Amino acid sequence: MNEARQYKIGLLGCGNVGRGLVELVNRNRSLIRERAGVDLSFTKILVRNLDRERPAVDRSLLTIQPEKVINNECDIVVELVGGLEPARTFIQEALAHRKHAVTANKALLATDGSSLLQAAASQGVQLGFEAGVCAGIPIVRALQNGLVGNSIQSIAGILNGTCNYILTRMIDGFEFGDALREAQDQGFAEADPSLDIDGHDAAQKLKILSELAFRGNIYPGSVQVRGIRGITAGDVAAAHQLGYAIKHVAIAEMHEQTVSLRVHPTLLPQTHQLASVRDENNAVLIKADAVGEMLFYGKGAGALPSASAVLADIVEIASQKRPEMRVPDRALATEPLDHTGQSYVRFTVERATAIGPIAAALQERGVTFARAANWAKSQFKEKRQISIFTHSCASSTLQSALRQISASGVLRGTTVVMPVAS
Ligand code: HSE
């Protein structure tokens, strides 16, 4: 057998994913040596606190000085500190030292991905970011390599494990806050969980995937974003009873020369491919001209699934099997989509008579609806709820009716609005 090439990793950050990476390299080092002909080891590991317990991590490698990780004999720098700074500076320094870099940092990729990729290309080194989107699912690689011969038409996915975990727990009757606490305990949620539940994490991932799929740069504000805050176990149960699952869905569609991008909770028929995705799992449904529809499914959060993606980048770069990446330099035109279709709307009202002004505002605009009270009543602990299911209408028309209803003064809390997919 050929001699394995020594390959040294400088690791920045030893939180959940960092410790997962150390564990995975220790566990599968000889497997990787056999498969790829590279022998991986760590030079230095940046931590914030030297005294914290980290089972299986060699304490002699720990440092609190980033330059000791970046400016040493390592071949590749892995950034797992997260956030924009100092992560951005760390990667820029690594590239400036002509080191390859790997990151799982989707927030950084969503804001600076293009300039970091340009910097890597101009230094003749690689920047891997498979772990930035959907953790263990090799979706970046699929778009860059496996589907390179396709023109991509659309992406629809469940891209945030925390939202999906919460919505799954709510089918079992958990309330929102309890389900979120569980997701935090299990380590799926971001340090600031509002990034998950308000939809920004999924929007960042959708932007990264869309730039790869549609070959261009997207202005971050082009994604229409809504999160899952305000959805109750009553909504989830009511949807379930009617044959729907509430899912937080991210969608990017190419229409001729423009892309529309949106992230929001949606009622999916239980027969839809994304409806059965449970817990912290993610799924991405790609539609492309040659392969048709293709579904990628797996763990989208967690230490080992993320470490698996980081390790895939390291091994590909180390074994020099990575195709050169061409960084697109055009801006993609984007347009918001005025969704036309059915919607689920739940109002919180002072009195049951509020149905009068609600119905009037909708009927004035030609929006017909079915009252969902019969089936929803038993689902809501809070009695003063009116749920409706509109027939097909433009979302701008529905929004105009909702503004009128809100101005009429009959509402007493947040109105939840979700499109219903067919
Ligand atoms: N907070 C993220 C999620 C982690 O819940 O999907 C993985 O990106």
CSV table of C-alpha atoms and ligand atoms in Angstrom, one decimal:
chain,number,residue,atom,x,y,z
A,1,MET,CA,0.0,0.0,0.0
A,2,ASN,CA,1.2,3.5,-0.8
A,3,GLU,CA,2.5,5.7,2.1
A,4,ALA,CA,-0.2,8.0,3.5
A,5,ARG,CA,0.6,11.8,3.2
A,6,GLN,CA,0.7,13.6,6.5
A,7,TYR,CA,-1.9,16.4,6.7
A,8,LYS,CA,-2.1,18.8,9.6
A,9,ILE,CA,-5.2,20.7,10.7
A,10,GLY,CA,-5.2,23.9,12.7
A,11,LEU,CA,-8.6,24.2,14.5
A,12,LEU,CA,-10.2,27.5,15.5
A,13,GLY,CA,-13.0,26.8,18.0
A,14,CYS,CA,-13.7,23.7,20.1
A,15,GLY,CA,-17.4,23.9,20.8
A,16,ASN,CA,-19.9,21.2,19.9
A,17,VAL,CA,-18.8,20.9,16.2
A,18,GLY,CA,-15.1,21.3,17.0
A,19,ARG,CA,-15.2,18.5,19.6
A,20,GLY,CA,-17.3,16.4,17.1
A,21,LEU,CA,-14.5,16.9,14.5
A,22,VAL,CA,-11.8,15.8,17.0
A,23,GLU,CA,-13.9,12.8,17.9
A,24,LEU,CA,-14.5,11.9,14.3
A,25,VAL,CA,-10.9,12.2,13.2
A,26,ASN,CA,-9.8,10.1,16.1
A,27,ARG,CA,-12.4,7.5,15.4
A,28,ASN,CA,-12.0,7.2,11.6
A,29,ARG,CA,-8.3,8.2,11.1
A,30,SER,CA,-7.2,4.8,9.7
A,31,LEU,CA,-10.3,4.6,7.5
A,32,ILE,CA,-9.5,7.9,6.0
A,33,ARG,CA,-5.9,6.9,5.5
A,34,GLU,CA,-7.0,3.8,3.6
A,35,ARG,CA,-9.7,5.6,1.6
A,36,ALA,CA,-7.9,8.8,0.7
A,37,GLY,CA,-4.2,8.2,1.4
A,38,VAL,CA,-4.0,11.1,3.9
A,39,ASP,CA,-3.1,10.9,7.6
A,40,LEU,CA,-4.9,13.6,9.5
A,41,SER,CA,-3.7,15.2,12.8
A,42,PHE,CA,-4.2,18.4,14.7
A,43,THR,CA,-1.5,21.0,15.3
A,44,LYS,CA,-3.1,23.5,17.5
A,45,ILE,CA,-6.7,24.1,18.7
A,46,LEU,CA,-8.0,27.6,19.6
A,47,VAL,CA,-10.3,27.7,22.7
A,48,ARG,CA,-11.6,30.6,24.8
A,49,ASN,CA,-11.2,28.8,28.2
A,50,LEU,CA,-8.2,26.4,28.7
A,51,ASP,CA,-9.7,24.9,31.8
A,52,ARG,CA,-13.0,23.6,30.4
A,53,GLU,CA,-13.4,19.8,30.4
A,54,ARG,CA,-13.1,18.4,26.8
A,55,PRO,CA,-12.9,14.6,26.9
A,56,ALA,CA,-10.9,13.1,24.1
A,57,VAL,CA,-9.2,16.5,23.2
A,58,ASP,CA,-5.4,16.5,23.8
A,59,ARG,CA,-4.9,19.4,26.2
A,60,SER,CA,-1.4,20.0,25.0
A,61,LEU,CA,-2.8,21.2,21.7
A,62,LEU,CA,-5.0,24.0,23.2
A,63,THR,CA,-4.2,27.6,22.9
A,64,ILE,CA,-6.0,30.9,23.4
A,65,GLN,CA,-3.9,32.7,20.7
A,66,PRO,CA,-5.3,32.5,17.2
A,67,GLU,CA,-2.0,33.2,15.5
A,68,LYS,CA,-0.5,30.1,17.1
A,69,VAL,CA,-3.2,28.1,15.1
A,70,ILE,CA,-3.0,30.1,11.8
A,71,ASN,CA,0.8,30.9,11.6
A,72,ASN,CA,2.2,27.5,12.2
A,73,GLU,CA,3.0,24.4,10.2
A,74,CYS,CA,-0.7,23.4,9.6
A,75,ASP,CA,-1.8,22.7,6.0
A,76,ILE,CA,-5.4,23.7,6.5
A,77,VAL,CA,-7.3,26.0,8.9
A,78,VAL,CA,-10.8,25.0,10.1
A,79,GLU,CA,-12.9,27.9,11.4
A,80,LEU,CA,-15.6,26.8,13.8
A,81,VAL,CA,-15.9,29.8,16.1
A,82,GLY,CA,-19.1,31.1,14.3
A,83,GLY,CA,-20.4,34.7,14.0
A,84,LEU,CA,-19.0,37.4,11.7
A,85,GLU,CA,-16.0,38.6,13.7
A,86,PRO,CA,-13.3,37.5,14.5
A,87,ALA,CA,-14.2,34.5,12.2
A,88,ARG,CA,-13.9,36.6,9.0
A,89,THR,CA,-10.5,37.9,10.0
A,90,PHE,CA,-9.3,34.4,10.9
A,91,ILE,CA,-10.2,33.1,7.5
A,92,GLN,CA,-8.7,36.1,5.7
A,93,GLU,CA,-5.5,35.6,7.6
A,94,ALA,CA,-5.4,31.9,6.8
A,95,LEU,CA,-5.9,32.6,3.1
A,96,ALA,CA,-3.3,35.4,3.2
A,97,HIS,CA,-0.8,32.7,4.6
A,98,ARG,CA,-1.8,30.6,1.6
A,99,LYS,CA,-3.5,28.0,3.8
A,100,HIS,CA,-6.6,26.2,2.7
A,101,ALA,CA,-9.6,26.9,4.9
A,102,VAL,CA,-12.8,25.1,5.8
A,103,THR,CA,-15.7,26.8,7.6
A,104,ALA,CA,-19.2,25.8,8.8
A,105,ASN,CA,-20.1,29.5,9.3
A,106,LYS,CA,-23.3,30.2,7.2
A,107,ALA,CA,-23.8,33.7,8.6
A,108,LEU,CA,-20.3,34.6,7.3
A,109,LEU,CA,-20.8,32.8,4.0
A,110,ALA,CA,-24.1,34.6,3.5
A,111,THR,CA,-22.6,38.0,3.9
A,112,ASP,CA,-19.0,37.5,2.7
A,113,GLY,CA,-19.0,34.2,0.8
A,114,SER,CA,-18.2,35.7,-2.5
A,115,SER,CA,-15.3,37.9,-1.4
A,116,LEU,CA,-13.8,35.0,0.7
A,117,LEU,CA,-14.0,32.7,-2.3
A,118,GLN,CA,-12.3,35.3,-4.5
A,119,ALA,CA,-9.6,35.7,-1.9
A,120,ALA,CA,-9.0,32.0,-1.8
A,121,ALA,CA,-8.9,31.8,-5.6
A,122,SER,CA,-6.4,34.6,-5.9
A,123,GLN,CA,-4.1,32.9,-3.4
A,124,GLY,CA,-4.4,29.6,-5.2
A,125,VAL,CA,-6.0,27.8,-2.2
A,126,GLN,CA,-9.4,26.3,-1.5
A,127,LEU,CA,-12.2,27.3,0.8
A,128,GLY,CA,-14.6,24.5,1.8
A,129,PHE,CA,-18.1,25.2,3.3
A,130,GLU,CA,-20.1,22.0,3.0
A,131,ALA,CA,-21.0,22.2,6.7
A,132,GLY,CA,-22.5,25.7,6.3
A,133,VAL,CA,-25.8,24.2,4.8
A,134,CYS,CA,-27.7,21.2,6.1
A,135,ALA,CA,-24.8,19.8,8.1
A,136,GLY,CA,-24.4,16.2,7.1
A,137,ILE,CA,-26.3,16.3,3.8
A,138,PRO,CA,-23.7,16.8,1.0
A,139,ILE,CA,-25.9,19.3,-0.8
A,140,VAL,CA,-23.1,21.8,-1.6
A,141,ARG,CA,-21.1,19.1,-3.3
A,142,ALA,CA,-24.1,17.8,-5.1
A,143,LEU,CA,-24.8,21.3,-6.6
A,144,GLN,CA,-21.1,21.9,-7.4
A,145,ASN,CA,-20.3,18.5,-8.8
A,146,GLY,CA,-23.0,15.9,-9.2
A,147,LEU,CA,-25.6,18.3,-10.8
A,148,VAL,CA,-23.1,20.4,-12.7
A,149,GLY,CA,-24.5,19.3,-16.0
A,150,ASN,CA,-28.1,20.5,-15.1
A,151,SER,CA,-29.9,23.7,-15.3
A,152,ILE,CA,-31.5,24.1,-11.8
A,153,GLN,CA,-35.1,25.3,-11.8
A,154,SER,CA,-36.0,25.4,-8.2
A,155,ILE,CA,-35.0,24.5,-4.6
A,156,ALA,CA,-37.5,23.8,-1.9
A,157,GLY,CA,-36.3,22.7,1.5
A,158,ILE,CA,-36.5,22.4,5.2
A,159,LEU,CA,-33.3,24.1,6.1
A,160,ASN,CA,-33.5,24.8,9.8
A,161,GLY,CA,-33.3,21.8,12.2
A,162,THR,CA,-34.5,23.8,15.2
A,163,CYS,CA,-37.8,25.0,13.5
A,164,ASN,CA,-38.5,21.5,12.3
A,165,TYR,CA,-37.7,20.0,15.7
A,166,ILE,CA,-40.1,22.5,17.3
A,167,LEU,CA,-42.9,21.9,14.8
A,168,THR,CA,-42.5,18.1,15.2
A,169,ARG,CA,-42.7,18.3,19.0
A,170,MET,CA,-45.8,20.5,18.6
A,171,ILE,CA,-47.6,17.6,16.8
A,172,ASP,CA,-47.0,15.7,20.0
A,173,GLY,CA,-48.8,18.5,21.9
A,174,PHE,CA,-45.8,20.4,23.2
A,175,GLU,CA,-46.2,24.2,23.3
A,176,PHE,CA,-43.7,26.4,21.4
A,177,GLY,CA,-41.5,27.5,24.4
A,178,ASP,CA,-41.1,24.0,25.8
A,179,ALA,CA,-40.2,22.6,22.3
A,180,LEU,CA,-37.6,25.4,21.8
A,181,ARG,CA,-36.0,24.7,25.2
A,182,GLU,CA,-35.6,21.0,24.2
A,183,ALA,CA,-34.0,22.0,20.9
A,184,GLN,CA,-31.6,24.3,22.8
A,185,ASP,CA,-30.8,21.5,25.3
A,186,GLN,CA,-30.0,19.2,22.4
A,187,GLY,CA,-27.6,21.7,20.9
A,188,PHE,CA,-29.4,22.4,17.5
A,189,ALA,CA,-30.4,26.0,18.2
A,190,GLU,CA,-28.1,28.9,17.4
A,191,ALA,CA,-26.6,30.8,20.4
A,192,ASP,CA,-29.3,33.4,19.7
A,193,PRO,CA,-32.3,31.2,18.9
A,194,SER,CA,-34.2,34.1,17.3
A,195,LEU,CA,-31.9,33.4,14.2
A,196,ASP,CA,-33.6,30.0,13.9
A,197,ILE,CA,-37.2,30.8,14.9
A,198,ASP,CA,-37.5,34.1,13.0
A,199,GLY,CA,-36.2,32.4,9.8
A,200,HIS,CA,-32.8,34.1,9.3
A,201,ASP,CA,-30.8,31.0,9.6
A,202,ALA,CA,-32.9,29.3,6.9
A,203,ALA,CA,-32.7,32.4,4.7
A,204,GLN,CA,-28.9,32.5,4.9
A,205,LYS,CA,-28.7,28.8,3.8
A,206,LEU,CA,-31.2,29.4,1.0
A,207,LYS,CA,-29.1,32.3,-0.2
A,208,ILE,CA,-25.9,30.1,-0.2
A,209,LEU,CA,-27.6,27.3,-2.1
A,210,SER,CA,-29.2,29.6,-4.6
A,211,GLU,CA,-25.9,31.3,-5.4
A,212,LEU,CA,-24.5,27.9,-6.1
A,213,ALA,CA,-27.5,26.6,-8.0
A,214,PHE,CA,-28.2,29.7,-10.1
A,215,ARG,CA,-24.5,30.9,-10.5
A,216,GLY,CA,-24.6,34.5,-9.3
A,217,ASN,CA,-24.5,36.7,-6.2
A,218,ILE,CA,-27.7,37.5,-4.4
A,219,TYR,CA,-28.3,40.6,-2.3
A,220,PRO,CA,-29.1,39.4,1.3
A,221,GLY,CA,-32.2,41.5,1.7
A,222,SER,CA,-33.8,39.7,-1.4
A,223,VAL,CA,-35.1,36.8,0.7
A,224,GLN,CA,-38.6,37.3,2.0
A,225,VAL,CA,-38.4,35.9,5.5
A,226,ARG,CA,-41.0,34.8,8.1
A,227,GLY,CA,-40.3,32.6,11.0
A,228,ILE,CA,-42.5,30.3,13.2
A,229,ARG,CA,-43.0,32.5,16.2
A,230,GLY,CA,-46.6,32.7,17.1
A,231,ILE,CA,-47.6,29.3,15.8
A,232,THR,CA,-49.3,27.3,18.5
A,233,ALA,CA,-49.8,23.6,19.2
A,234,GLY,CA,-53.5,24.4,18.3
A,235,ASP,CA,-52.5,25.5,14.8
A,236,VAL,CA,-50.4,22.4,14.3
A,237,ALA,CA,-53.1,20.1,15.5
A,238,ALA,CA,-55.8,21.8,13.5
A,239,ALA,CA,-53.7,21.5,10.3
A,240,HIS,CA,-53.0,17.9,11.1
A,241,GLN,CA,-56.6,17.1,11.5
A,242,LEU,CA,-57.3,18.5,8.0
A,243,GLY,CA,-54.5,16.4,6.4
A,244,TYR,CA,-51.7,19.0,6.5
A,245,ALA,CA,-48.3,19.4,8.3
A,246,ILE,CA,-47.0,22.9,9.2
A,247,LYS,CA,-43.4,23.1,8.0
A,248,HIS,CA,-40.9,25.9,7.8
A,249,VAL,CA,-40.1,25.9,4.1
A,250,ALA,CA,-37.4,27.7,2.1
A,251,ILE,CA,-38.1,28.1,-1.6
A,252,ALA,CA,-36.0,29.6,-4.5
A,253,GLU,CA,-37.4,29.6,-8.0
A,254,MET,CA,-35.9,30.7,-11.3
A,255,HIS,CA,-38.3,32.5,-13.5
A,256,GLU,CA,-36.6,33.3,-16.8
A,257,GLN,CA,-33.8,35.7,-15.7
A,258,THR,CA,-35.0,36.4,-12.1
A,259,VAL,CA,-35.0,34.4,-8.9
A,260,SER,CA,-37.6,34.6,-6.2
A,261,LEU,CA,-36.6,33.6,-2.7
A,262,ARG,CA,-38.8,33.1,0.4
A,263,VAL,CA,-38.7,31.4,3.7
A,264,HIS,CA,-42.0,30.9,5.7
A,265,PRO,CA,-44.2,28.4,7.5
A,266,THR,CA,-46.5,26.6,5.1
A,267,LEU,CA,-49.3,24.0,5.4
A,268,LEU,CA,-48.1,21.1,3.3
A,269,PRO,CA,-50.4,18.2,2.4
A,270,GLN,CA,-49.3,15.2,4.5
A,271,THR,CA,-48.5,13.4,1.2
A,272,HIS,CA,-45.9,16.0,0.2
A,273,GLN,CA,-42.3,14.8,0.2
A,274,LEU,CA,-41.3,17.4,2.7
A,275,ALA,CA,-44.2,16.8,5.1
A,276,SER,CA,-42.8,13.6,6.6
A,277,VAL,CA,-39.4,15.2,7.5
A,278,ARG,CA,-39.3,15.0,11.3
A,279,ASP,CA,-37.2,16.3,14.2
A,280,GLU,CA,-34.0,18.1,13.4
A,281,ASN,CA,-33.8,16.5,10.0
A,282,ASN,CA,-33.4,18.7,6.9
A,283,ALA,CA,-34.5,18.0,3.3
A,284,VAL,CA,-33.8,19.7,0.0
A,285,LEU,CA,-35.9,19.0,-3.1
A,286,ILE,CA,-34.1,20.1,-6.2
A,287,LYS,CA,-35.8,20.4,-9.6
A,288,ALA,CA,-33.4,20.4,-12.5
A,289,ASP,CA,-33.7,19.9,-16.3
A,290,ALA,CA,-31.9,16.6,-16.6
A,291,VAL,CA,-32.5,14.7,-13.3
A,292,GLY,CA,-36.1,16.0,-12.7
A,293,GLU,CA,-36.9,16.0,-9.0
A,294,MET,CA,-34.2,14.9,-6.5
A,295,LEU,CA,-34.6,14.7,-2.7
A,296,PHE,CA,-31.7,15.0,-0.3
A,297,TYR,CA,-32.6,14.1,3.3
A,298,GLY,CA,-30.7,13.8,6.6
A,299,LYS,CA,-29.5,15.4,9.8
A,300,GLY,CA,-29.2,19.1,9.3
A,301,ALA,CA,-27.8,20.0,12.8
A,302,GLY,CA,-25.8,18.5,15.5
A,303,ALA,CA,-22.1,17.9,16.3
A,304,LEU,CA,-21.3,14.8,14.4
A,305,PRO,CA,-23.4,15.5,11.2
A,306,SER,CA,-21.7,18.9,11.0
A,307,ALA,CA,-18.3,17.4,11.7
A,308,SER,CA,-18.9,14.8,8.9
A,309,ALA,CA,-19.3,17.7,6.4
A,310,VAL,CA,-16.2,19.5,7.7
A,311,LEU,CA,-14.2,16.3,7.4
A,312,ALA,CA,-15.4,15.7,3.9
A,313,ASP,CA,-14.0,19.1,2.8
A,314,ILE,CA,-10.7,18.5,4.6
A,315,VAL,CA,-10.3,15.1,3.0
A,316,GLU,CA,-11.2,16.3,-0.4
A,317,ILE,CA,-8.8,19.2,-0.2
A,318,ALA,CA,-6.0,17.1,1.4
A,319,SER,CA,-6.3,14.4,-1.3
A,320,GLN,CA,-6.3,17.1,-4.0
A,321,LYS,CA,-9.5,15.7,-5.5
A,322,ARG,CA,-11.4,19.0,-5.4
A,323,PRO,CA,-12.3,20.5,-8.8
A,324,GLU,CA,-11.4,24.1,-9.2
A,325,MET,CA,-14.3,26.4,-8.1
A,326,ARG,CA,-15.2,29.2,-10.5
A,327,VAL,CA,-16.5,32.1,-8.4
A,328,PRO,CA,-19.4,33.8,-10.2
A,329,ASP,CA,-19.0,37.6,-10.6
A,330,ARG,CA,-22.6,38.5,-11.7
A,331,ALA,CA,-25.4,39.8,-9.6
A,332,LEU,CA,-28.6,37.7,-9.9
A,333,ALA,CA,-31.8,39.7,-10.4
A,334,THR,CA,-34.4,38.9,-7.7
A,335,GLU,CA,-38.1,39.6,-7.4
A,336,PRO,CA,-40.6,39.1,-4.6
A,337,LEU,CA,-43.4,36.6,-5.4
A,338,ASP,CA,-47.0,37.5,-4.9
A,339,HIS,CA,-48.2,34.1,-3.9
A,340,THR,CA,-51.6,33.1,-5.2
A,341,GLY,CA,-53.3,30.2,-3.5
A,342,GLN,CA,-55.1,29.2,-0.3
A,343,SER,CA,-54.1,30.5,3.1
A,344,TYR,CA,-54.7,29.5,6.7
A,345,VAL,CA,-55.4,32.5,8.9
A,346,ARG,CA,-56.0,32.5,12.7
A,347,PHE,CA,-57.2,35.6,14.4
A,348,THR,CA,-57.3,36.2,18.2
A,349,VAL,CA,-60.4,38.2,18.9
A,350,GLU,CA,-62.2,39.9,21.8
A,351,ARG,CA,-65.6,38.4,20.9
A,352,ALA,CA,-67.0,35.8,18.6
A,353,THR,CA,-68.9,38.6,16.8
A,354,ALA,CA,-65.6,39.7,15.3
A,355,ILE,CA,-66.3,37.3,12.5
A,356,GLY,CA,-68.6,40.0,11.1
A,357,PRO,CA,-65.9,42.6,10.2
A,358,ILE,CA,-63.5,39.8,9.3
A,359,ALA,CA,-65.9,38.4,6.8
A,360,ALA,CA,-66.8,41.8,5.4
A,361,ALA,CA,-63.2,42.8,4.7
A,362,LEU,CA,-62.6,39.5,2.9
A,363,GLN,CA,-65.8,39.5,0.9
A,364,GLU,CA,-65.3,43.1,-0.2
A,365,ARG,CA,-62.2,41.9,-2.0
A,366,GLY,CA,-63.8,38.8,-3.4
A,367,VAL,CA,-61.9,36.5,-1.0
A,368,THR,CA,-64.1,33.5,0.0
A,369,PHE,CA,-63.3,31.3,2.9
A,370,ALA,CA,-64.3,28.3,5.0
A,371,ARG,CA,-64.7,28.8,8.7
A,372,ALA,CA,-62.4,26.4,10.5
A,373,ALA,CA,-64.1,26.8,13.8
A,374,ASN,CA,-65.8,23.4,13.9
A,375,TRP,CA,-62.6,21.4,13.6
A,376,ALA,CA,-60.4,24.0,15.3
A,377,LYS,CA,-62.4,24.7,18.4
A,378,SER,CA,-61.2,21.7,20.3
A,379,GLN,CA,-57.6,22.4,19.4
A,380,PHE,CA,-57.3,25.8,21.0
A,381,LYS,CA,-56.9,26.2,24.8
A,382,GLU,CA,-57.5,29.9,24.3
A,383,LYS,CA,-61.2,30.1,23.2
A,384,ARG,CA,-61.1,33.5,21.5
A,385,GLN,CA,-59.6,32.2,18.3
A,386,ILE,CA,-61.2,32.3,14.8
A,387,SER,CA,-59.5,30.2,12.2
A,388,ILE,CA,-60.3,30.3,8.5
A,389,PHE,CA,-59.1,28.7,5.3
A,390,THR,CA,-59.3,31.1,2.4
A,391,HIS,CA,-60.0,29.9,-1.1
A,392,SER,CA,-57.3,30.8,-3.7
A,393,CYS,CA,-56.4,34.5,-3.7
A,394,ALA,CA,-53.4,36.7,-4.2
A,395,SER,CA,-51.4,37.3,-1.0
A,396,SER,CA,-51.4,41.0,-1.6
A,397,THR,CA,-55.3,41.0,-1.6
A,398,LEU,CA,-55.3,39.0,1.6
A,399,GLN,CA,-52.8,41.4,3.2
A,400,SER,CA,-55.0,44.3,2.3
A,401,ALA,CA,-58.0,42.6,3.9
A,402,LEU,CA,-55.9,41.9,7.0
A,403,ARG,CA,-54.9,45.5,7.3
A,404,GLN,CA,-58.5,46.6,7.3
A,405,ILE,CA,-59.4,43.9,9.9
A,406,SER,CA,-56.6,45.0,12.1
A,407,ALA,CA,-57.7,48.7,11.8
A,408,SER,CA,-61.3,47.8,12.8
A,409,GLY,CA,-60.1,47.1,16.3
A,410,VAL,CA,-61.7,43.6,16.8
A,411,LEU,CA,-58.3,41.8,17.1
A,412,ARG,CA,-56.6,41.1,20.5
A,413,GLY,CA,-53.4,39.5,19.5
A,414,THR,CA,-51.1,38.3,16.7
A,415,THR,CA,-52.7,37.0,13.5
A,416,VAL,CA,-51.1,33.9,12.1
A,417,VAL,CA,-51.1,33.6,8.3
A,418,MET,CA,-49.7,30.7,6.4
A,419,PRO,CA,-49.9,29.7,2.7
A,420,VAL,CA,-51.4,26.3,2.0
A,421,ALA,CA,-49.5,24.3,-0.6
A,422,SER,CA,-51.4,22.0,-3.0
B,1,HSE,N1,-29.3,26.2,14.2
B,1,HSE,C1,-29.1,25.5,13.0
B,1,HSE,C2,-30.4,24.6,12.8
B,1,HSE,C3,-27.9,24.6,13.1
B,1,HSE,O1,-31.2,24.5,13.7
B,1,HSE,O2,-30.6,24.1,11.7
B,1,HSE,C4,-27.4,24.0,11.9
B,1,HSE,O3,-27.2,25.0,10.9
